[in-house]
Short mmCIF file of C-alpha atoms in Angstrom, two decimals:
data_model
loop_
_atom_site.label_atom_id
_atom_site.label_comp_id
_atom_site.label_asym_id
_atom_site.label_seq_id
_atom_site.Cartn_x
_atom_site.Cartn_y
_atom_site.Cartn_z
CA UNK U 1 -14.14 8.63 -4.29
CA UNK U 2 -16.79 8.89 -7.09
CA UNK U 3 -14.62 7.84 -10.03
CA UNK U 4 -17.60 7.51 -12.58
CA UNK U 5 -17.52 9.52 -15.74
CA UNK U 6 -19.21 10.26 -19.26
CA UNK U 7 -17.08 10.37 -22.26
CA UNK U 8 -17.55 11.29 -26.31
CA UNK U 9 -15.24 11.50 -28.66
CA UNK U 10 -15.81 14.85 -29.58
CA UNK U 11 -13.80 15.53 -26.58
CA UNK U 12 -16.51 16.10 -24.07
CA UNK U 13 -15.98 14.64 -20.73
CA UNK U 14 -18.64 14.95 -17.78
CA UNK U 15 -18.86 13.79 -13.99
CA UNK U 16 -20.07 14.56 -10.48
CA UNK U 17 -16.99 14.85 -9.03
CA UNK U 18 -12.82 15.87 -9.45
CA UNK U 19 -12.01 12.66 -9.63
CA UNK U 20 -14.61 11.22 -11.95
CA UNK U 21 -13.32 14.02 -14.53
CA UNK U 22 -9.64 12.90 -13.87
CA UNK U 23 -10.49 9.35 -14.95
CA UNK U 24 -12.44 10.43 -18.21
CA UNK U 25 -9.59 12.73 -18.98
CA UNK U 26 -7.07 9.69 -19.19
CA UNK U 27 -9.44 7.65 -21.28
CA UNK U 28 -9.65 10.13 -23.52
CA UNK U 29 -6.21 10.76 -24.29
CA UNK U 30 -5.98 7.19 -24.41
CA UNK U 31 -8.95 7.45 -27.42
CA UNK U 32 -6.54 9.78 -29.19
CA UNK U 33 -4.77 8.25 -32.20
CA UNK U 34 -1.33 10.01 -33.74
CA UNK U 35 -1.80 10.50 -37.42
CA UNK U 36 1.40 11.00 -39.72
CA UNK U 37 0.70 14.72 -40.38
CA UNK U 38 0.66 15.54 -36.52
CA UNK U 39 -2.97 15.84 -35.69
CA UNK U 40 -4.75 13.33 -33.31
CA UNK U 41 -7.35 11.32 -34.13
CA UNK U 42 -10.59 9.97 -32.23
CA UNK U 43 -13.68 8.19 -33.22
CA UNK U 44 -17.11 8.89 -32.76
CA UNK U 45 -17.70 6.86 -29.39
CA UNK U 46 -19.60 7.27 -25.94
CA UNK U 47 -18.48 5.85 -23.03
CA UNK U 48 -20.30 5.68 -19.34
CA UNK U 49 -17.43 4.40 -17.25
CA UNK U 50 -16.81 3.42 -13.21
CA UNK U 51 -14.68 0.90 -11.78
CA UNK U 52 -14.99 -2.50 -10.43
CA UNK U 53 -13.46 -1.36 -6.69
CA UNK U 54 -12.60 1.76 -5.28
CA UNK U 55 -9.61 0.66 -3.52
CA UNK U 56 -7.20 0.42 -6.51
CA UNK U 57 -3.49 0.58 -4.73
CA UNK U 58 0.13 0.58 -5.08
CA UNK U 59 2.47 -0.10 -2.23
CA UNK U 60 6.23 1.03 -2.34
CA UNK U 61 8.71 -0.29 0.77
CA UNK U 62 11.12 2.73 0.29
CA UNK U 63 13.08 1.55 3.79
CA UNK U 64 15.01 -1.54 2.41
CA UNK U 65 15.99 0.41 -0.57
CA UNK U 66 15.94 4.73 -0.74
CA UNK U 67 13.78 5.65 -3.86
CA UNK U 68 14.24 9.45 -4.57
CA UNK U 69 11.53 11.40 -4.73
CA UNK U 70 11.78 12.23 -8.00
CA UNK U 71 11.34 8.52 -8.80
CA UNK U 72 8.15 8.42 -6.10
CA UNK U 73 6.85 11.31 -8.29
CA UNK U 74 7.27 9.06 -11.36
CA UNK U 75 5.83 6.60 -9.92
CA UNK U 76 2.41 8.37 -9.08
CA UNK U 77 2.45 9.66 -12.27
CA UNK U 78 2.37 6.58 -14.05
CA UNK U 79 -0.06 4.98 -11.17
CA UNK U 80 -2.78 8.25 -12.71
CA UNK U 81 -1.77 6.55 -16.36
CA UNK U 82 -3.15 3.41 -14.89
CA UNK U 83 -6.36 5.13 -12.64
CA UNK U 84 -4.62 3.53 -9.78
CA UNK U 85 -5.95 5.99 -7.12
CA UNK U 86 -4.02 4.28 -3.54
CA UNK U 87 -0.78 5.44 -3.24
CA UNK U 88 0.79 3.52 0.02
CA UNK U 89 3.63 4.32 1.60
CA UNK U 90 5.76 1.55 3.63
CA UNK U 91 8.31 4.53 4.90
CA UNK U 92 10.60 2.87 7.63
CA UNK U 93 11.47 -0.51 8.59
CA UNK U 94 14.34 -2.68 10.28
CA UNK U 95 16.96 -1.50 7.88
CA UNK U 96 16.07 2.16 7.58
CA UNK U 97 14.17 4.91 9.13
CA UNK U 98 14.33 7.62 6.37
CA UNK U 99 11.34 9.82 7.74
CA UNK U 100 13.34 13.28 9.20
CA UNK U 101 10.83 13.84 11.95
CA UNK U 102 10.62 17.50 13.90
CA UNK U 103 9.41 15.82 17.27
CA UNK U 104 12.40 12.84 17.26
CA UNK U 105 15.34 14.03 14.72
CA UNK U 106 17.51 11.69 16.06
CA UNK U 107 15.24 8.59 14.20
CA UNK U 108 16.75 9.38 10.79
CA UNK U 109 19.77 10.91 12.11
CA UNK U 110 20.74 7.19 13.79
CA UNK U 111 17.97 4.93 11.76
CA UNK U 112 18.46 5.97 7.99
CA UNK U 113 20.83 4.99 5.31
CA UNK U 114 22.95 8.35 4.95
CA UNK U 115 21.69 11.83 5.79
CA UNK U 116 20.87 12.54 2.21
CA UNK U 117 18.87 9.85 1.68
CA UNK U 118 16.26 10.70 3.82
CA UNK U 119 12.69 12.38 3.17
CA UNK U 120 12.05 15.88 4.78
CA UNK U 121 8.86 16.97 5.61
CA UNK U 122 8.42 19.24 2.54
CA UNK U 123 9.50 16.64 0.60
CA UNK U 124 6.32 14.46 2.18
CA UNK U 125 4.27 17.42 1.57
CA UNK U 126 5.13 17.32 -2.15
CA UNK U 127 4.39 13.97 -2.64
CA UNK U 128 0.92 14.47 -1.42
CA UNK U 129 0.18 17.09 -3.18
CA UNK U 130 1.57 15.75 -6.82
CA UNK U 131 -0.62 12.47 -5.72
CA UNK U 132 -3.96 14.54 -4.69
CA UNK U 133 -3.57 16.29 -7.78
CA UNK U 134 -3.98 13.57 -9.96
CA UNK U 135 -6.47 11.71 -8.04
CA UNK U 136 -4.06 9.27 -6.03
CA UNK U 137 -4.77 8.99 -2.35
CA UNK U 138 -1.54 8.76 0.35
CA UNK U 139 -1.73 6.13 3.00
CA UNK U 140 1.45 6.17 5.16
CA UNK U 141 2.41 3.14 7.13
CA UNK U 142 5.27 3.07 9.60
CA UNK U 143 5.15 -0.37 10.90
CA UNK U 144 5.11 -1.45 14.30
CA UNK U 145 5.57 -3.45 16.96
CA UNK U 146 8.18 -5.15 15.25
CA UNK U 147 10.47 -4.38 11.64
CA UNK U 148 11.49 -1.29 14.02
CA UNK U 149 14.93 -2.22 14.33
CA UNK U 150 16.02 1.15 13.32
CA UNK U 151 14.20 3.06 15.53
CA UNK U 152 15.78 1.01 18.23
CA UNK U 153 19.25 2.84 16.76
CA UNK U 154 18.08 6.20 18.74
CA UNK U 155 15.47 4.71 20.83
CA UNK U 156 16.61 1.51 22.38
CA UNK U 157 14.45 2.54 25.51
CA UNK U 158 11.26 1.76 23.88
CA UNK U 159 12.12 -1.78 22.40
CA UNK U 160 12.41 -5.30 23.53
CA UNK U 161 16.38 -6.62 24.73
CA UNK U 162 15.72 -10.72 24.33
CA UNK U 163 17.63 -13.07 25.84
CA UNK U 164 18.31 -17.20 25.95
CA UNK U 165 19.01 -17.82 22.37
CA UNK U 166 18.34 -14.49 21.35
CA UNK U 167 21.07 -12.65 23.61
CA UNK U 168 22.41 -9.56 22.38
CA UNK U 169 19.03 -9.03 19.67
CA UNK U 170 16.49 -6.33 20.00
CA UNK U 171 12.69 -7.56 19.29
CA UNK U 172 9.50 -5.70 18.64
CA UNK U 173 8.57 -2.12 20.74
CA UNK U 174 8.25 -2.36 24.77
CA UNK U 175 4.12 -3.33 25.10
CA UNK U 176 4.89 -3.12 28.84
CA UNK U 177 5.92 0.25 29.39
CA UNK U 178 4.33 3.67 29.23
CA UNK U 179 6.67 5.57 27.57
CA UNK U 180 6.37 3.87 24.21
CA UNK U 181 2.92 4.56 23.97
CA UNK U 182 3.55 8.46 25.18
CA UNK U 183 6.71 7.88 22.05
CA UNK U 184 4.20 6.46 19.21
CA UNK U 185 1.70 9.59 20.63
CA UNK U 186 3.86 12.33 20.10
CA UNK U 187 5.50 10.78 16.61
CA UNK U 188 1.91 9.94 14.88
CA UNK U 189 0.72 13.07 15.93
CA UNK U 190 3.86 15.05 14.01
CA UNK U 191 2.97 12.34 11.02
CA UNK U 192 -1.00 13.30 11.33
CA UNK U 193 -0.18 16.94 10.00
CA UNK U 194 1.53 15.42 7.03
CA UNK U 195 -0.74 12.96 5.77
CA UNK U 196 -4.56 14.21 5.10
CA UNK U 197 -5.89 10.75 4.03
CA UNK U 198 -8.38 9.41 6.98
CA UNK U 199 -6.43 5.94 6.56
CA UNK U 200 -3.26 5.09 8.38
CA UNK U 201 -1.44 2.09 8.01
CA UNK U 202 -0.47 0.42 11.25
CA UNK U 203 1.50 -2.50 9.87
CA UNK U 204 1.18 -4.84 12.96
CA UNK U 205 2.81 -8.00 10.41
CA UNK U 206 5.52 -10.71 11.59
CA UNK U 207 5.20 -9.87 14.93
CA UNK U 208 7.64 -12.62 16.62
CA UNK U 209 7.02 -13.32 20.30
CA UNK U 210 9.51 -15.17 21.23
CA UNK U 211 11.73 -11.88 22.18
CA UNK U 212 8.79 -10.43 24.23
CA UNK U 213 8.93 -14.27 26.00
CA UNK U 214 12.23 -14.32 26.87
CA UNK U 215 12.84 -10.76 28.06
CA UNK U 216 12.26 -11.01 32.50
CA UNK U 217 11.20 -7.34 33.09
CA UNK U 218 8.11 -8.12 30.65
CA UNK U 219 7.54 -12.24 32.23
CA UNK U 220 7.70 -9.75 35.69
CA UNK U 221 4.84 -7.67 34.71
CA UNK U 222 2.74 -9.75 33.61
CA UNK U 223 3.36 -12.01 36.50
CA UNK U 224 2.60 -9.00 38.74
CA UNK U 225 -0.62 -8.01 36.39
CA UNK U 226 -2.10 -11.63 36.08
CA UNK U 227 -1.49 -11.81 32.78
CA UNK U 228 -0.04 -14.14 30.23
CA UNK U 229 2.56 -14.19 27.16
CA UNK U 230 -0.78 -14.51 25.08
CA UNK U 231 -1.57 -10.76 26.34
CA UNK U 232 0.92 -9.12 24.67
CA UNK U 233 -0.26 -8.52 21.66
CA UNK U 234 -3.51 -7.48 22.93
CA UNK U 235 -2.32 -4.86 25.29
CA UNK U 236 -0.17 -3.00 22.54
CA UNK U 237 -3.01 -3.21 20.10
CA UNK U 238 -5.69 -2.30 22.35
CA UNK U 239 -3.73 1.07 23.60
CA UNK U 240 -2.08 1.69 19.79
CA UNK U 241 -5.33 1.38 18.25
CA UNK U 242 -7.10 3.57 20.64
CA UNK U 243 -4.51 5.87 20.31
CA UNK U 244 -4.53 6.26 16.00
CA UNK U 245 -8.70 6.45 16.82
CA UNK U 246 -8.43 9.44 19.32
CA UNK U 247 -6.27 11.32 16.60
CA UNK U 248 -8.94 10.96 13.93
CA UNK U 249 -7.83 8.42 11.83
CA UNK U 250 -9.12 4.96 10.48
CA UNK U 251 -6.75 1.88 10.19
CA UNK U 252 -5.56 -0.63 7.89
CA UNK U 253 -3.56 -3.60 9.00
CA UNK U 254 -1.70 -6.70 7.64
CA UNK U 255 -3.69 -9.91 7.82
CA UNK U 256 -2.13 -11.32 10.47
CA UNK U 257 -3.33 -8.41 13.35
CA UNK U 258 -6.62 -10.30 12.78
CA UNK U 259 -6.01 -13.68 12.15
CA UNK U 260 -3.61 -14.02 14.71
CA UNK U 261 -5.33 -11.78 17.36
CA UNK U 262 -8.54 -12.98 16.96
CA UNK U 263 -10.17 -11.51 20.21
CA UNK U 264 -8.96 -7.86 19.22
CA UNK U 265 -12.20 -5.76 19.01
CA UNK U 266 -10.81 -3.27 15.71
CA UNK U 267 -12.44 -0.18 15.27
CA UNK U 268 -15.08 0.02 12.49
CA UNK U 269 -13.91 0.44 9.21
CA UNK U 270 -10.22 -1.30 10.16
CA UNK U 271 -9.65 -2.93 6.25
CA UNK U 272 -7.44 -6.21 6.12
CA UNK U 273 -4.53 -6.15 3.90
CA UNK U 274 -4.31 -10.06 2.26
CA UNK U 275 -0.95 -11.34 1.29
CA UNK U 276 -0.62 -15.07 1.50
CA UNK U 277 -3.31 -17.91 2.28
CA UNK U 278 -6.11 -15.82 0.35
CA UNK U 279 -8.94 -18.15 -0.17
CA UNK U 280 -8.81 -18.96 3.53
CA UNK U 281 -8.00 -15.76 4.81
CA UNK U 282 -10.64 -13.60 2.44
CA UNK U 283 -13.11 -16.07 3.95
CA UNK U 284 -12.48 -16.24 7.15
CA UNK U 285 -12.36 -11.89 7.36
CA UNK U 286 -15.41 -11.38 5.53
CA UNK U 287 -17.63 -13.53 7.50
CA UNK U 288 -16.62 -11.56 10.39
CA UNK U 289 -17.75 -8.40 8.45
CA UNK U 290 -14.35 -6.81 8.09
CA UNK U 291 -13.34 -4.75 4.70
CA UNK U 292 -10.39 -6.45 2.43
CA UNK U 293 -7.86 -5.54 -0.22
CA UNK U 294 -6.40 -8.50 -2.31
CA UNK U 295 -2.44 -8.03 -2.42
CA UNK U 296 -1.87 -12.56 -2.62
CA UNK U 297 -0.59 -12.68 -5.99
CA UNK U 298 0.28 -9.02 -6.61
CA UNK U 299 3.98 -8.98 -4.96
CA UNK U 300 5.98 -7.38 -8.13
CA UNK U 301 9.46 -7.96 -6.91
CA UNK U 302 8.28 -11.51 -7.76
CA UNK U 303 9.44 -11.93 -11.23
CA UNK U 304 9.40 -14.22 -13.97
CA UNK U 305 10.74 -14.47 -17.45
CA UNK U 306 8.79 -13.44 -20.06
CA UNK U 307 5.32 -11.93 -20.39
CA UNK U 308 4.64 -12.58 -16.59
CA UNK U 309 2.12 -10.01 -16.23
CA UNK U 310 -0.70 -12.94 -17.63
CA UNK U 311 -0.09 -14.16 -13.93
CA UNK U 312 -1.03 -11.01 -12.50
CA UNK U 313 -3.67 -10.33 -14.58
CA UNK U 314 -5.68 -14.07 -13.44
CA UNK U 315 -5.47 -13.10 -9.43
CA UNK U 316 -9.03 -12.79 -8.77
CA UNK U 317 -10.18 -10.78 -5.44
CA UNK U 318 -13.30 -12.31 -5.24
CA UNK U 319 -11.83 -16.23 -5.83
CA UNK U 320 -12.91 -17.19 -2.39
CA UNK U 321 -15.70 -19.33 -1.03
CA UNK U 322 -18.07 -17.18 0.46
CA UNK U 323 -21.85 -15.89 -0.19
CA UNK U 324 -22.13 -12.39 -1.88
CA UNK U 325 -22.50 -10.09 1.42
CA UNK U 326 -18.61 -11.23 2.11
CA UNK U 327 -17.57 -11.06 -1.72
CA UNK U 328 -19.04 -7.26 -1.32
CA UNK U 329 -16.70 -6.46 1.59
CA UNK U 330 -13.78 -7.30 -1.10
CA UNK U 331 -13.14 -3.23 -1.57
CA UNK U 332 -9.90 -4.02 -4.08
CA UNK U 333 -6.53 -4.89 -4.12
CA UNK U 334 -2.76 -3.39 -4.30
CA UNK U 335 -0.09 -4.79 -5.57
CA UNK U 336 3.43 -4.40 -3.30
CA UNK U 337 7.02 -3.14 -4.24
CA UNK U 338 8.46 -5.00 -1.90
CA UNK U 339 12.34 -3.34 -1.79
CA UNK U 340 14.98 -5.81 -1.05
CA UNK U 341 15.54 -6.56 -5.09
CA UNK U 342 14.24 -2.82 -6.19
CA UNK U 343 15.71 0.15 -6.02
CA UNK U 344 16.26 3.72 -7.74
CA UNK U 345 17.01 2.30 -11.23
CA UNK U 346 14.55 -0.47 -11.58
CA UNK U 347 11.51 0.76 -9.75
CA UNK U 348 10.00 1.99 -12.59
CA UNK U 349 10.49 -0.79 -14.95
CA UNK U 350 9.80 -3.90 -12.28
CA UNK U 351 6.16 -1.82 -12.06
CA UNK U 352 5.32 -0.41 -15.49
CA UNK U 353 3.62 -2.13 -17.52
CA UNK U 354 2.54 -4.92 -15.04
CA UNK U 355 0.89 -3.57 -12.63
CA UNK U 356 -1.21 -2.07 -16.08
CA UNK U 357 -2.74 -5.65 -16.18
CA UNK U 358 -3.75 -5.77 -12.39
CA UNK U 359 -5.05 -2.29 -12.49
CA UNK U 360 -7.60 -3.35 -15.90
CA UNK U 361 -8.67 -6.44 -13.04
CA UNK U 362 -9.43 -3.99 -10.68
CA UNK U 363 -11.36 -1.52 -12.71
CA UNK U 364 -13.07 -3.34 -15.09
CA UNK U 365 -16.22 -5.64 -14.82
CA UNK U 366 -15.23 -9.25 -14.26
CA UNK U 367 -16.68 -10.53 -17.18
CA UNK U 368 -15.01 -8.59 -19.42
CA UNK U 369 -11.75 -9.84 -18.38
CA UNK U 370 -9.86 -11.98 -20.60
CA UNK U 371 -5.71 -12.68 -21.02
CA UNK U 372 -6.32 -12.49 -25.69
CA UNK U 373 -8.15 -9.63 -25.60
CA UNK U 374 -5.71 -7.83 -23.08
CA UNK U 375 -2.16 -8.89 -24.80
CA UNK U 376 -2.88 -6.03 -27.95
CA UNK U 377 -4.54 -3.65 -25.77
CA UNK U 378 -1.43 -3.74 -22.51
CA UNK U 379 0.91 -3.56 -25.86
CA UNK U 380 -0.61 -0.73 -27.44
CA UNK U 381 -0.45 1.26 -23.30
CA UNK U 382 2.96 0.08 -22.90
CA UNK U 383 4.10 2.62 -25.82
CA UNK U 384 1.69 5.30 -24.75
CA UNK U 385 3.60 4.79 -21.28
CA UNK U 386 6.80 5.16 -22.66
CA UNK U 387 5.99 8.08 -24.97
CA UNK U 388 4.77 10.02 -21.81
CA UNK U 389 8.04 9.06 -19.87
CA UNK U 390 7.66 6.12 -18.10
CA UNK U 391 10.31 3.58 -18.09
CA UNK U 392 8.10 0.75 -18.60
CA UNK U 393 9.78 -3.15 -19.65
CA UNK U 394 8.39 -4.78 -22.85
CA UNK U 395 5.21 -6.59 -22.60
CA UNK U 396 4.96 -9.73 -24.51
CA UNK U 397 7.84 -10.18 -25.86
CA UNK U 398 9.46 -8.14 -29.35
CA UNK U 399 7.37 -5.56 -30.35
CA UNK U 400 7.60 -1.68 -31.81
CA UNK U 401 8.34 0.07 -27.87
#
């Protein structure tokens, strides 16, 4: 996405692309100045504008707790507010599989919450659509091999049964057997026609193989394969990841499908999502020439008292040691709503007007960056976010908003 733009005050805004004209838009509105007689105000001012990365993202986990739509469409809105432009989706995990799919009805019937708290396809389709429209991408992720308890509600073919000390417990999807490769086939192919971004999430995080090591039918086939436990992984990411490839699509993955599957040849452009262990982890990724994003630091459910977005606003992407070809694979960052302590009635305010201070990192040149200067200028956004309907928590403290 060319996000670049020209700006005057006069009110004339000019770029070579949609999306460029969507950012200079916002800045200008954010120019305007409400006088006492009810006109706006600007100055006289140019501005030549384009940001720092072009990966500028917002996760939401809407499995561990159901956010509405209407709340996701809030959400996006305020993410244009803040030219956040990566909207990405964590739809299902162990607790809930709220995705009502055409091909397998029976996931959400069995996996999700309560029928009505559930997303329909038209209610994907919407969500999409409000996002392209304000220049906000949509990267689904349902997350496998393992958090896929709840599929195992419909589908306990496909998963794991462990035993030993793990009798009676159901670990990450089957690697062993056909049919839950022909399953993820036919279900990503349903979620292919809903989601027109060329990214797809795979997840591949926490993946515990202990279950996998205790369960005999799998020790049997890889006995009868010449294979080890330390295969595992390997053989469901090598036919997965083929798999997402043959149906167009480019991947992103948690840290640890690299770092912990070293050997795994990942098809070019695969970006690593960072969430713990950064310095290390940004330099050990980079020097093998894969893509980033920068989520250490940027986990919101994480709160503290006080004017906590300062915290936020000092996570630096490019922190790491490393020369400047592997600082220029850094492509951004996105900070996570993870959902066991958010749901429906705090999303809004756990997110607004923090993640304001990690999108300014993000966009803006690094030098330009500093905790004073930002304090008046987050304060002053916070009231233009609640003025345009965003229920956004006080930034530093007592104030006017």
């Amino acid at each position: 996405m060319d996000e670049s733009y020209y700006v005057r005050g006069d009110g004339v805004v000019r770029a070579d692309s949609i999306w460029g004209i969507l950012r200079g838009l916002e800045t200008f509105v954010q120019l305007l100045v409400p006088m006492s007689n009810g006109l706006l105000l600007t100055r006289r001012t140019e501005i030549y504008d384009q940001p720092r990365f072009k990966y500028r993202g917002l996760m939401l986990d809407s499995a561990r707790h159901f956010v509405s739509k209407a709340k996701i469409l809030q959400l996006i809105e305020g993410m244009a507010y803040n030219k956040l432009n990566v909207f990405h989706w964590h739809m299902t995990d162990d607790s809930a599989f709220p995705y009502v799919s055409s091909v397998f009805p029976e996931l959400s019937a069995k996996g999700a919450y309560r029928p009505e708290l559930t997303y329909s396809k038209a209610d994907v389709l919407e969500v999409v659509k409000f996002a392209r429209m304000r220049g906000v991408r949509v990267v689904p992720e349902f997350d496998t091999p393992a958090h896929t308890a709840s599929w195992g509600a419909s589908h306990p073919e496909i998963m794991t049964k462990c035993a030993g000390k793990f009798e009676g417990q159901i670990g990450p999807l089957n690697p062993t057997k056909e049919s839950t490769f022909d399953f993820l086939y036919k279900l990503f192919s349903e979620i292919k026609t809903l989601f027109p971004d060329k990214y797809l999430h795979l997840g591949v995080d926490e993946v515990d193989s202990a279950c996998w090591e205790s369960n005999a039918d799998i020790q049997d086939y890889l006995k009868a394969h010449g294979l080890d436990n330390g295969d595992l992984p390997y053989r469901y990411l090598e036919r997965y990841s083929a798999n997402i490839s043959a149906m167009g699509w480019l991947q992103m993955v948690w840290q640890e499908a690299m770092i912990e599957n070293s050997y795994m040849e990942w098809p070019k452009g695969t970006i690593a999502q960072v969430w713990f262990d950064y310095k290390k982890t940004m330099a050990t990724l980079t020097k093998k020439g894969h893509d980033v994003i920068m989520s250490d630091g940027w986990y919101l459910y994480v709160l503290d008292t006080g004017a906590d977005w300062e915290k936020l606003y000092n996570v630096e992407p490019t922190d790491f040691n490393g020369n400047k070809a592997q600082k220029a694979h850094v492509i951004g960052g996105e900070a996570c709503l993870w959902s066991e302590w958010i749901n429906e009635h705090n999303v809004l305010p756990t997110t607004f007007p923090r993640v304001s201070a990690i999108a300014e990192r993000l966009w803006s040149p690094v030098e330009e960056l500093s905790v004073d200067e930002a304090r008046l200028r987050l304060e002053e956004h916070n009231c233009r976010l609640m003025a345009r309907g965003i229920e956004a928590r006080p930034a530093n403290g007592f104030g006017l908003c």
